Amino acid sequence: MIIVREEKLVEKKEHPLIVSVSPHVRGEETVSRIMWSVNLALLPVFIMSVYYFGPRAVYVTGLCVLACVLSEYAFQKWLRRKVTISDGSAFLTGLLLGMNLPPGVPFYIPLVGSVVAIIITKQLFGGLGYTIFNPALIGRAFVLISFPKLMTIWYKPTSAFVGLDATTTATPLGILKEGGLGQLLEIFGDKMHLYEKLFLGNTAGSLGETSAIALLIGAGYLFYKRYITWHIPLSFLATVGVLAWIFGGKDIETGKLIFFAGDPLIHLLSGGLILGAFFMATDYVTVPTLRKGQIIFGVGCGLITMLIRLKGGFPEGVMFAILLMNCFSPLIDRQVRTKPFGAVGEKKK
Amino acid sequence: MADIATFERGIHPRYHKELASGKPITQASLPQRIVVPVSQHIGAPAKPEVNIGDEVKKGQLIGSATGFVSSPIHSSISGKVIAIADFPTSAGKMVQSIVIEGDGKDEAVEFKENPDYMSLSSDEIRNIIKDAGIVGMGGAAFPTNVKLSPPKEKPVDTVIINGAECEPYLTADHRLMVERSKEVIEGLKIIMKSLGVKEGHIGIEENKPDAIEAMRFAVSGGSNIKVWPLEIKYPQGAEKMLIKAIKDREVPCKGLPMDVGVVVQNVGTAVAVYEAVRFGKPLIERVVTVTGKGVNEPKNMMVRIGTLMSEVIEQCGGLVEGAVKVISGGPMMGFAQWTLDVPVVKGTSGILVLTEDEYVASDDYSACIRCGSCIDVCPMGLNPSILSIYAEKGFFEDAKENGLFDCFECGSCAFVCPAKRPMVQFIRLAKSQVKP
Ligand code: SF4
Ligand code: SF4
């Protein structure tokens, strides 16, 4: 008996046992699984963008994705780092950047935006996990400031995948800012029509921001997979809704502010709010990790968004709101603490 | 579901209990040779009381306790002491051990029986438990008599028997509760008696319905003992989590269960207490679950303390092709072994063998992506993400500020981390670099 055992042990010596620190079993979640799931969640949004803006949507988004992935590859090769393009995060940055661009931009805008997003915002800071700002949003902010004209030409959507309509127009928020609610209703008929078009995405805007329904389907998937929680999106949207209701109302004739008369739905459905709240303000790396802090973050985003929309020079403020709040994430994380188990036990005795 | 007790957060790993949960406890064969480390418990090591060449009998004291927090050791076979030297143990350290070559006779010393054990005084019970070398058998191996001697200013009103067995794969406590439920209850009663406590509880995770039923049947009649089905969630069997679930009391940070008037004992410990007090039998054997896909025949076995793991595994049909990792204890908190020639000790609840396809490499981790999953699961309400980052960067003091020493290394954070960060390793590193 013992001899048999010793034989086995000798055998084992050639095939040593693996020693590592506990735990010895791990969950199934991986970074790349999460990233690719978010990419998948954007699929309905992408399809809707192609539906409304035709091949241009494929062209612009494709360029972004390609440029993002390639620049990450090239940069990591150059520095002899581990190439991480398969984790899906560069792809996601590209996809999000594409979804944030107007349909008619010339080819160099996606390229510049991608390089700024990946190389400057992500890789120079240390890669995934170390970024301070949401890379896609920095990319977009950069091209918006560098090419303000080209970045604000909006096309009317056409339906059924045919292509880009030649007519340019302003976005609903642009119209609201310049001409007020009256003009918006003139263009869209009545409120019901306006809501419907905003909900489906049949309005001018960035490729992926117009269709609320497609965005919500994707977000629903992320909730179902538990990749995002309600804390940021809900606090963000609620803040925007409440502020829009309180401060968004204007007398159509005189243009004077009327309190508690705003239309929250218009503000909630238009612009990049839904895209931002569910897909950008939930980017793990650049937002607070603690749930309480996330609510602060969401409320902050909502405040800045509405400040810009109602008072600022731009019709839309989601991008700047998220970027500004990104700066505060480390600070928020430092202030908010978890409650350790047993921290209240003392007083009970 | 209102009567299912639990704690906040935690994780749901795959349990794999089915491998061994239906296997009745069998007696392992008499080992040819045993290796008994002098330190199998928390506290001061025992002092060897035998010399090389001495003949010993089963149950004979071979090492005596050397202080209040210490525990004696006994021989689990009869034979001759052939070596006293440092040998590897399952915790990864070299420890002075007494090696006894068996004579095959299995002769025992005479045990002092106490048929009327419930009339013993608290002190008598504590002394018997101390002399029997009983320590917590769930893994931590804290001397039981110390737990039963709370200082005056910390009155204890409740005893909880921990039958949660939340570690995946392990089924030793499960089998004990099913097969020896009466002894568990008697052990609990003795512990309650020694503490002068009126209230007893037994917490069992819901995935052991037969154990819950057996225990309920065993307590029927005694109204001061209550059986609690617990939610199936890791680490339900951690002392603090168990107390929260059953008594809704939170042990303060850095505190002990006795700070909230509770003493927790493991199922195996309760049985050992009963055997010691009733039959005078020292702790010389324990139930070990040998399980995992890497072993041919998973079993629950009564193994003599000091038996080499290699021998135990051999009795379970040996390792299968592709077995790569042998763990002493469960997969969440157990220790990986580099050799199988380490002895089963008082705290060895299981021997788990994982195969190649169950094995997860932890060397390929990436930066924290701040997903917050670890924070959502940490039973201690810590921020494991920040702990791991501080440890990684060498900011050990900052880690301490963030509750480093409240972490009991349950591994839940590492389990869920999508970046596969070796969280527990980081935390242990930090703990080794700063003073609590
Ligand atoms: S930080 Fe410690 S207590 Fe919290 S989950 Fe990780 S190992 Fe467990
Ligand atoms: S689970 Fe891992 S990646 Fe997520 S926050 Fe915790 S340490 Fe970071």
mmCIF file of N, CA and C in Angstrom, chain A residues 173-250:
data_model
loop_
_atom_site.group_PDB
_atom_site.id
_atom_site.type_symbol
_atom_site.label_atom_id
_atom_site.label_comp_id
_atom_site.label_asym_id
_atom_site.label_seq_id
_atom_site.Cartn_x
_atom_site.Cartn_y
_atom_site.Cartn_z
ATOM 1 N N LEU A 173 -33.010 70.642 -28.901
ATOM 2 C CA LEU A 173 -32.541 71.516 -27.819
ATOM 3 C C LEU A 173 -32.057 72.853 -28.369
ATOM 4 N N GLY A 174 -31.456 72.810 -29.576
ATOM 5 C CA GLY A 174 -31.007 74.044 -30.208
ATOM 6 C C GLY A 174 -32.189 74.953 -30.505
ATOM 7 N N ILE A 175 -33.233 74.334 -31.024
ATOM 8 C CA ILE A 175 -34.434 75.109 -31.342
ATOM 9 C C ILE A 175 -35.023 75.688 -30.056
ATOM 10 N N LEU A 176 -35.043 74.850 -29.031
ATOM 11 C CA LEU A 176 -35.604 75.287 -27.752
ATOM 12 C C LEU A 176 -34.813 76.482 -27.218
ATOM 13 N N LYS A 177 -33.523 76.410 -27.363
ATOM 14 C CA LYS A 177 -32.673 77.480 -26.845
ATOM 15 C C LYS A 177 -32.888 78.772 -27.632
ATOM 16 N N GLU A 178 -32.901 78.638 -28.966
ATOM 17 C CA GLU A 178 -32.992 79.834 -29.804
ATOM 18 C C GLU A 178 -34.415 80.361 -29.890
ATOM 19 N N GLY A 179 -35.351 79.465 -30.183
ATOM 20 C CA GLY A 179 -36.696 79.945 -30.483
ATOM 21 C C GLY A 179 -37.734 79.659 -29.420
ATOM 22 N N GLY A 180 -37.349 78.913 -28.395
ATOM 23 C CA GLY A 180 -38.293 78.615 -27.329
ATOM 24 C C GLY A 180 -39.250 77.493 -27.699
ATOM 25 N N LEU A 181 -40.066 77.174 -26.735
ATOM 26 C CA LEU A 181 -40.975 76.038 -26.889
ATOM 27 C C LEU A 181 -41.943 76.255 -28.045
ATOM 28 N N GLY A 182 -42.339 77.523 -28.221
ATOM 29 C CA GLY A 182 -43.300 77.828 -29.283
ATOM 30 C C GLY A 182 -42.806 77.363 -30.636
ATOM 31 N N GLN A 183 -41.565 77.697 -30.926
ATOM 32 C CA GLN A 183 -41.023 77.332 -32.234
ATOM 33 C C GLN A 183 -40.889 75.826 -32.364
ATOM 34 N N LEU A 184 -40.492 75.196 -31.260
ATOM 35 C CA LEU A 184 -40.331 73.745 -31.275
ATOM 36 C C LEU A 184 -41.651 73.079 -31.627
ATOM 37 N N LEU A 185 -42.720 73.584 -31.014
ATOM 38 C CA LEU A 185 -44.030 72.981 -31.266
ATOM 39 C C LEU A 185 -44.492 73.279 -32.687
ATOM 40 N N GLU A 186 -44.147 74.434 -33.190
ATOM 41 C CA GLU A 186 -44.489 74.786 -34.569
ATOM 42 C C GLU A 186 -43.923 73.760 -35.530
ATOM 43 N N ILE A 187 -42.668 73.397 -35.269
ATOM 44 C CA ILE A 187 -41.981 72.469 -36.175
ATOM 45 C C ILE A 187 -42.527 71.054 -36.047
ATOM 46 N N PHE A 188 -42.773 70.660 -34.800
ATOM 47 C CA PHE A 188 -43.168 69.251 -34.594
ATOM 48 C C PHE A 188 -44.675 69.046 -34.548
ATOM 49 N N GLY A 189 -45.453 70.104 -34.706
ATOM 50 C CA GLY A 189 -46.897 69.932 -34.618
ATOM 51 C C GLY A 189 -47.361 70.154 -33.208
ATOM 52 N N ASP A 190 -47.601 69.066 -32.461
ATOM 53 C CA ASP A 190 -47.991 69.269 -31.066
ATOM 54 C C ASP A 190 -47.058 68.464 -30.158
ATOM 55 N N LYS A 191 -47.353 68.539 -28.876
ATOM 56 C CA LYS A 191 -46.445 67.896 -27.916
ATOM 57 C C LYS A 191 -46.378 66.392 -28.105
ATOM 58 N N MET A 192 -47.513 65.798 -28.388
ATOM 59 C CA MET A 192 -47.517 64.339 -28.534
ATOM 60 C C MET A 192 -46.588 63.922 -29.667
ATOM 61 N N HIS A 193 -46.663 64.652 -30.763
ATOM 62 C CA HIS A 193 -45.783 64.336 -31.884
ATOM 63 C C HIS A 193 -44.324 64.512 -31.518
ATOM 64 N N LEU A 194 -44.090 65.591 -30.786
ATOM 65 C CA LEU A 194 -42.713 65.871 -30.370
ATOM 66 C C LEU A 194 -42.174 64.718 -29.528
ATOM 67 N N TYR A 195 -42.961 64.328 -28.506
ATOM 68 C CA TYR A 195 -42.532 63.222 -27.642
ATOM 69 C C TYR A 195 -42.263 61.972 -28.458
ATOM 70 N N GLU A 196 -43.196 61.697 -29.347
ATOM 71 C CA GLU A 196 -43.089 60.465 -30.109
ATOM 72 C C GLU A 196 -41.789 60.456 -30.905
ATOM 73 N N LYS A 197 -41.536 61.583 -31.583
ATOM 74 C CA LYS A 197 -40.320 61.632 -32.410
ATOM 75 C C LYS A 197 -39.064 61.548 -31.546
ATOM 76 N N LEU A 198 -39.088 62.226 -30.410
ATOM 77 C CA LEU A 198 -37.931 62.161 -29.516
ATOM 78 C C LEU A 198 -37.740 60.746 -29.009
ATOM 79 N N PHE A 199 -38.854 60.103 -28.727
ATOM 80 C CA PHE A 199 -38.767 58.766 -28.155
ATOM 81 C C PHE A 199 -38.177 57.785 -29.163
ATOM 82 N N LEU A 200 -38.654 57.896 -30.400
ATOM 83 C CA LEU A 200 -38.154 56.971 -31.415
ATOM 84 C C LEU A 200 -36.781 57.364 -31.917
ATOM 85 N N GLY A 201 -36.515 58.662 -31.910
ATOM 86 C CA GLY A 201 -35.200 59.091 -32.374
ATOM 87 C C GLY A 201 -35.245 59.794 -33.710
ATOM 88 N N ASN A 202 -36.432 60.147 -34.127
ATOM 89 C CA ASN A 202 -36.593 60.758 -35.442
ATOM 90 C C ASN A 202 -36.350 62.269 -35.360
ATOM 91 N N THR A 203 -35.212 62.661 -34.810
ATOM 92 C CA THR A 203 -34.883 64.084 -34.730
ATOM 93 C C THR A 203 -33.409 64.249 -35.077
ATOM 94 N N ALA A 204 -33.033 65.495 -35.297
ATOM 95 C CA ALA A 204 -31.624 65.746 -35.591
ATOM 96 C C ALA A 204 -30.811 65.615 -34.307
ATOM 97 N N GLY A 205 -29.584 65.186 -34.470
ATOM 98 C CA GLY A 205 -28.737 65.043 -33.287
ATOM 99 C C GLY A 205 -27.537 64.178 -33.593
ATOM 100 N N SER A 206 -26.746 63.876 -32.552
ATOM 101 C CA SER A 206 -25.634 62.959 -32.748
ATOM 102 C C SER A 206 -26.185 61.583 -33.079
ATOM 103 N N LEU A 207 -25.300 60.765 -33.679
ATOM 104 C CA LEU A 207 -25.765 59.484 -34.212
ATOM 105 C C LEU A 207 -26.537 58.650 -33.197
ATOM 106 N N GLY A 208 -25.996 58.531 -32.027
ATOM 107 C CA GLY A 208 -26.586 57.573 -31.106
ATOM 108 C C GLY A 208 -27.397 58.177 -29.996
ATOM 109 N N GLU A 209 -27.629 59.469 -30.032
ATOM 110 C CA GLU A 209 -28.289 60.055 -28.878
ATOM 111 C C GLU A 209 -29.783 60.252 -29.088
ATOM 112 N N THR A 210 -30.239 60.126 -30.329
ATOM 113 C CA THR A 210 -31.612 60.558 -30.582
ATOM 114 C C THR A 210 -32.666 59.552 -30.139
ATOM 115 N N SER A 211 -32.372 58.273 -30.273
ATOM 116 C CA SER A 211 -33.449 57.307 -30.060
ATOM 117 C C SER A 211 -33.524 56.836 -28.602
ATOM 118 N N ALA A 212 -34.458 57.412 -27.876
ATOM 119 C CA ALA A 212 -34.601 57.049 -26.460
ATOM 120 C C ALA A 212 -34.929 55.567 -26.311
ATOM 121 N N ILE A 213 -35.783 55.079 -27.170
ATOM 122 C CA ILE A 213 -36.217 53.695 -27.004
ATOM 123 C C ILE A 213 -35.057 52.715 -27.163
ATOM 124 N N ALA A 214 -34.235 52.949 -28.183
ATOM 125 C CA ALA A 214 -33.107 52.039 -28.397
ATOM 126 C C ALA A 214 -32.132 52.109 -27.219
ATOM 127 N N LEU A 215 -31.912 53.317 -26.721
ATOM 128 C CA LEU A 215 -30.997 53.480 -25.581
ATOM 129 C C LEU A 215 -31.541 52.769 -24.351
ATOM 130 N N LEU A 216 -32.852 52.885 -24.167
ATOM 131 C CA LEU A 216 -33.431 52.253 -22.980
ATOM 132 C C LEU A 216 -33.387 50.733 -23.065
ATOM 133 N N ILE A 217 -33.535 50.217 -24.270
ATOM 134 C CA ILE A 217 -33.422 48.760 -24.418
ATOM 135 C C ILE A 217 -32.023 48.323 -24.008
ATOM 136 N N GLY A 218 -31.023 49.025 -24.526
ATOM 137 C CA GLY A 218 -29.635 48.687 -24.172
ATOM 138 C C GLY A 218 -29.386 48.823 -22.679
ATOM 139 N N ALA A 219 -29.904 49.913 -22.114
ATOM 140 C CA ALA A 219 -29.703 50.125 -20.679
ATOM 141 C C ALA A 219 -30.398 49.025 -19.883
ATOM 142 N N GLY A 220 -31.571 48.633 -20.348
ATOM 143 C CA GLY A 220 -32.304 47.554 -19.674
ATOM 144 C C GLY A 220 -31.468 46.286 -19.625
ATOM 145 N N TYR A 221 -30.785 46.020 -20.727
ATOM 146 C CA TYR A 221 -29.933 44.838 -20.777
ATOM 147 C C TYR A 221 -28.815 44.938 -19.735
ATOM 148 N N LEU A 222 -28.241 46.133 -19.620
ATOM 149 C CA LEU A 222 -27.154 46.308 -18.648
ATOM 150 C C LEU A 222 -27.651 46.180 -17.207
ATOM 151 N N PHE A 223 -28.862 46.647 -16.970
ATOM 152 C CA PHE A 223 -29.446 46.463 -15.632
ATOM 153 C C PHE A 223 -29.666 44.991 -15.356
ATOM 154 N N TYR A 224 -30.192 44.326 -16.363
ATOM 155 C CA TYR A 224 -30.475 42.902 -16.211
ATOM 156 C C TYR A 224 -29.186 42.135 -15.896
ATOM 157 N N LYS A 225 -28.114 42.500 -16.573
ATOM 158 C CA LYS A 225 -26.835 41.837 -16.316
ATOM 159 C C LYS A 225 -26.157 42.377 -15.054
ATOM 160 N N ARG A 226 -26.765 43.364 -14.438
ATOM 161 C CA ARG A 226 -26.225 44.005 -13.239
ATOM 162 C C ARG A 226 -24.878 44.675 -13.465
ATOM 163 N N TYR A 227 -24.651 45.111 -14.692
ATOM 164 C CA TYR A 227 -23.403 45.817 -14.945
ATOM 165 C C TYR A 227 -23.524 47.284 -14.540
ATOM 166 N N ILE A 228 -24.747 47.785 -14.515
ATOM 167 C CA ILE A 228 -24.916 49.132 -13.995
ATOM 168 C C ILE A 228 -26.005 49.103 -12.916
ATOM 169 N N THR A 229 -25.962 50.076 -12.046
ATOM 170 C CA THR A 229 -27.004 50.164 -11.032
ATOM 171 C C THR A 229 -27.770 51.455 -11.248
ATOM 172 N N TRP A 230 -28.855 51.619 -10.534
ATOM 173 C CA TRP A 230 -29.723 52.770 -10.781
ATOM 174 C C TRP A 230 -29.132 54.070 -10.272
ATOM 175 N N HIS A 231 -28.138 53.988 -9.394
ATOM 176 C CA HIS A 231 -27.733 55.178 -8.628
ATOM 177 C C HIS A 231 -27.399 56.390 -9.483
ATOM 178 N N ILE A 232 -26.510 56.221 -10.459
ATOM 179 C CA ILE A 232 -26.144 57.388 -11.259
ATOM 180 C C ILE A 232 -27.244 57.770 -12.256
ATOM 181 N N PRO A 233 -27.703 56.832 -13.106
ATOM 182 C CA PRO A 233 -28.706 57.251 -14.098
ATOM 183 C C PRO A 233 -29.923 57.895 -13.448
ATOM 184 N N LEU A 234 -30.420 57.279 -12.402
ATOM 185 C CA LEU A 234 -31.658 57.792 -11.816
ATOM 186 C C LEU A 234 -31.443 59.167 -11.190
ATOM 187 N N SER A 235 -30.358 59.315 -10.436
ATOM 188 C CA SER A 235 -30.168 60.618 -9.797
ATOM 189 C C SER A 235 -29.900 61.693 -10.850
ATOM 190 N N PHE A 236 -29.194 61.316 -11.891
ATOM 191 C CA PHE A 236 -28.920 62.234 -13.003
ATOM 192 C C PHE A 236 -30.241 62.667 -13.651
ATOM 193 N N LEU A 237 -31.024 61.692 -14.096
ATOM 194 C CA LEU A 237 -32.278 61.998 -14.797
ATOM 195 C C LEU A 237 -33.238 62.758 -13.884
ATOM 196 N N ALA A 238 -33.330 62.310 -12.637
ATOM 197 C CA ALA A 238 -34.287 62.951 -11.736
ATOM 198 C C ALA A 238 -33.921 64.413 -11.534
ATOM 199 N N THR A 239 -32.627 64.678 -11.377
ATOM 200 C CA THR A 239 -32.211 66.066 -11.174
ATOM 201 C C THR A 239 -32.565 66.918 -12.392
ATOM 202 N N VAL A 240 -32.277 66.390 -13.564
ATOM 203 C CA VAL A 240 -32.616 67.127 -14.784
ATOM 204 C C VAL A 240 -34.120 67.359 -14.859
ATOM 205 N N GLY A 241 -34.878 66.306 -14.580
ATOM 206 C CA GLY A 241 -36.341 66.422 -14.657
ATOM 207 C C GLY A 241 -36.870 67.490 -13.725
ATOM 208 N N VAL A 242 -36.413 67.434 -12.489
ATOM 209 C CA VAL A 242 -36.912 68.386 -11.491
ATOM 210 C C VAL A 242 -36.521 69.814 -11.856
ATOM 211 N N LEU A 243 -35.262 69.975 -12.242
ATOM 212 C CA LEU A 243 -34.807 71.331 -12.592
ATOM 213 C C LEU A 243 -35.542 71.848 -13.830
ATOM 214 N N ALA A 244 -35.781 70.961 -14.783
ATOM 215 C CA ALA A 244 -36.497 71.383 -15.991
ATOM 216 C C ALA A 244 -37.906 71.831 -15.641
ATOM 217 N N TRP A 245 -38.487 71.108 -14.707
ATOM 218 C CA TRP A 245 -39.846 71.458 -14.299
ATOM 219 C C TRP A 245 -39.858 72.810 -13.572
ATOM 220 N N ILE A 246 -38.903 73.007 -12.685
ATOM 221 C CA ILE A 246 -38.900 74.249 -11.901
ATOM 222 C C ILE A 246 -38.486 75.453 -12.755
ATOM 223 N N PHE A 247 -37.397 75.298 -13.485
ATOM 224 C CA PHE A 247 -36.827 76.474 -14.146
ATOM 225 C C PHE A 247 -37.002 76.482 -15.661
ATOM 226 N N GLY A 248 -37.590 75.430 -16.194
ATOM 227 C CA GLY A 248 -37.628 75.319 -17.656
ATOM 228 C C GLY A 248 -38.793 76.035 -18.314
ATOM 229 N N GLY A 249 -39.707 76.562 -17.523
ATOM 230 C CA GLY A 249 -40.904 77.166 -18.117
ATOM 231 C C GLY A 249 -40.686 78.623 -18.473
ATOM 232 N N LYS A 250 -41.160 78.989 -19.656
ATOM 233 C CA LYS A 250 -41.046 80.387 -20.059
ATOM 234 C C LYS A 250 -42.385 80.826 -20.619
#
